[in-house]
Amino acid sequence: MEAGVIRVLASRWQGSVLVCGKCSRKLDGGFGVKGRTSLAKLLRAGLGVKKGRKAERGVVEVKCLGICPKNAVVMVDGARPDRWLLVPAGADTSEVLATLSDA
């Protein structure tokens, strides 16, 4: 591939959700029935999406969003980037999914 050439890859994503990986590691999961599931995995299962660009929606765990709340994970819905959500550990799955646009 030539240096400096930008390539475009097609994606089926209609939206995306960013989840802070640092917050998730601090909680050591924190979600699901036993409290061991990460928020990103919980969202993927709840939205019925898989990893990759062929899914309808993307859930991406990013390095750090810089907020660092206690006992919560920072989440950003790509459809509403003006609202950053602090999801407390053990939050109800249906409640978390209801906060996302077009969930």
Coordinates of C-alpha atoms in Angstrom, one line a residue:
M1 CA 0.0 0.0 0.0
E2 CA 1.2 3.5 -0.8
A3 CA 2.2 5.8 2.0
G4 CA -0.3 8.6 2.6
V5 CA -3.2 7.0 0.8
I6 CA -6.4 6.9 2.8
R7 CA -8.6 3.9 2.2
V8 CA -12.3 3.7 3.1
L9 CA -13.9 0.5 4.5
A10 CA -17.6 0.0 4.3
S11 CA -19.4 -0.5 7.6
R12 CA -23.0 -1.4 8.4
W13 CA -23.0 0.5 11.7
Q14 CA -26.0 2.7 12.3
G15 CA -24.6 3.9 15.6
S16 CA -21.9 3.4 18.1
V17 CA -21.4 3.3 21.8
L18 CA -18.1 4.0 23.5
V19 CA -17.3 2.4 26.9
C20 CA -14.4 3.4 29.1
G21 CA -12.1 0.4 29.4
K22 CA -10.2 1.8 32.4
C23 CA -13.5 2.2 34.4
S24 CA -14.5 -1.4 33.5
R25 CA -11.2 -2.8 34.7
K26 CA -11.5 -0.9 38.0
L27 CA -14.9 -2.6 38.6
D28 CA -13.6 -6.0 37.5
G29 CA -16.8 -6.5 35.5
G30 CA -19.5 -5.1 37.7
F31 CA -22.5 -6.1 35.6
G32 CA -24.7 -9.0 34.9
V33 CA -26.2 -11.6 37.2
K34 CA -23.0 -12.4 39.1
G35 CA -21.4 -9.0 38.7
R36 CA -18.6 -10.3 36.6
T37 CA -19.6 -9.1 33.1
S38 CA -18.1 -6.0 31.6
L39 CA -20.4 -3.2 30.4
A40 CA -19.3 -3.6 26.8
K41 CA -20.1 -7.3 26.8
L42 CA -23.5 -6.6 28.4
L43 CA -24.3 -4.0 25.8
R44 CA -23.3 -6.3 22.9
A45 CA -25.5 -9.1 24.3
G46 CA -28.4 -6.7 25.0
L47 CA -28.3 -5.0 21.6
G48 CA -27.8 -8.3 19.9
V49 CA -24.7 -7.2 18.1
K50 CA -21.3 -8.8 17.5
K51 CA -17.9 -7.3 17.1
G52 CA -16.8 -6.0 13.8
R53 CA -17.9 -3.6 11.1
K54 CA -20.6 -6.0 9.8
A55 CA -22.8 -5.5 12.8
E56 CA -25.7 -3.0 12.8
R57 CA -24.3 -1.2 15.8
G58 CA -20.8 -1.0 17.3
V59 CA -19.9 -1.2 21.0
V60 CA -16.3 -0.1 21.3
E61 CA -14.3 -0.3 24.5
V62 CA -11.8 2.7 24.5
K63 CA -8.7 3.2 26.6
C64 CA -9.9 6.0 28.9
L65 CA -12.5 8.8 28.6
G66 CA -10.9 10.8 31.4
I67 CA -13.9 11.1 33.8
C68 CA -13.0 8.3 36.3
P69 CA -16.1 8.1 38.5
K70 CA -16.2 5.9 41.6
N71 CA -18.1 2.6 41.2
A72 CA -19.4 3.5 37.7
V73 CA -18.4 3.2 34.0
V74 CA -18.4 6.1 31.6
M75 CA -20.4 5.4 28.4
V76 CA -21.0 7.7 25.3
D77 CA -23.8 7.0 22.9
G78 CA -22.5 8.1 19.4
A79 CA -26.0 9.3 18.5
R80 CA -26.0 11.7 21.5
P81 CA -22.3 12.7 22.0
D82 CA -23.5 15.7 24.0
R83 CA -24.5 13.4 26.9
W84 CA -21.9 11.2 28.7
L85 CA -23.5 8.6 30.9
L86 CA -22.2 7.3 34.2
V87 CA -23.5 3.8 34.6
P88 CA -23.3 2.5 38.2
A89 CA -22.0 -1.0 38.9
G90 CA -24.8 -3.5 39.0
A91 CA -27.2 -1.3 36.9
D92 CA -30.2 -3.0 35.4
T93 CA -29.5 -4.1 31.8
S94 CA -32.9 -3.0 30.5
E95 CA -32.4 0.5 32.1
V96 CA -29.0 0.9 30.5
L97 CA -30.3 -0.2 27.1
A98 CA -33.3 2.2 27.4
T99 CA -30.9 5.2 27.7
L100 CA -29.4 4.5 24.3
S101 CA -31.0 6.1 21.2
D102 CA -32.9 3.6 19.0
A103 CA -32.1 0.7 21.3

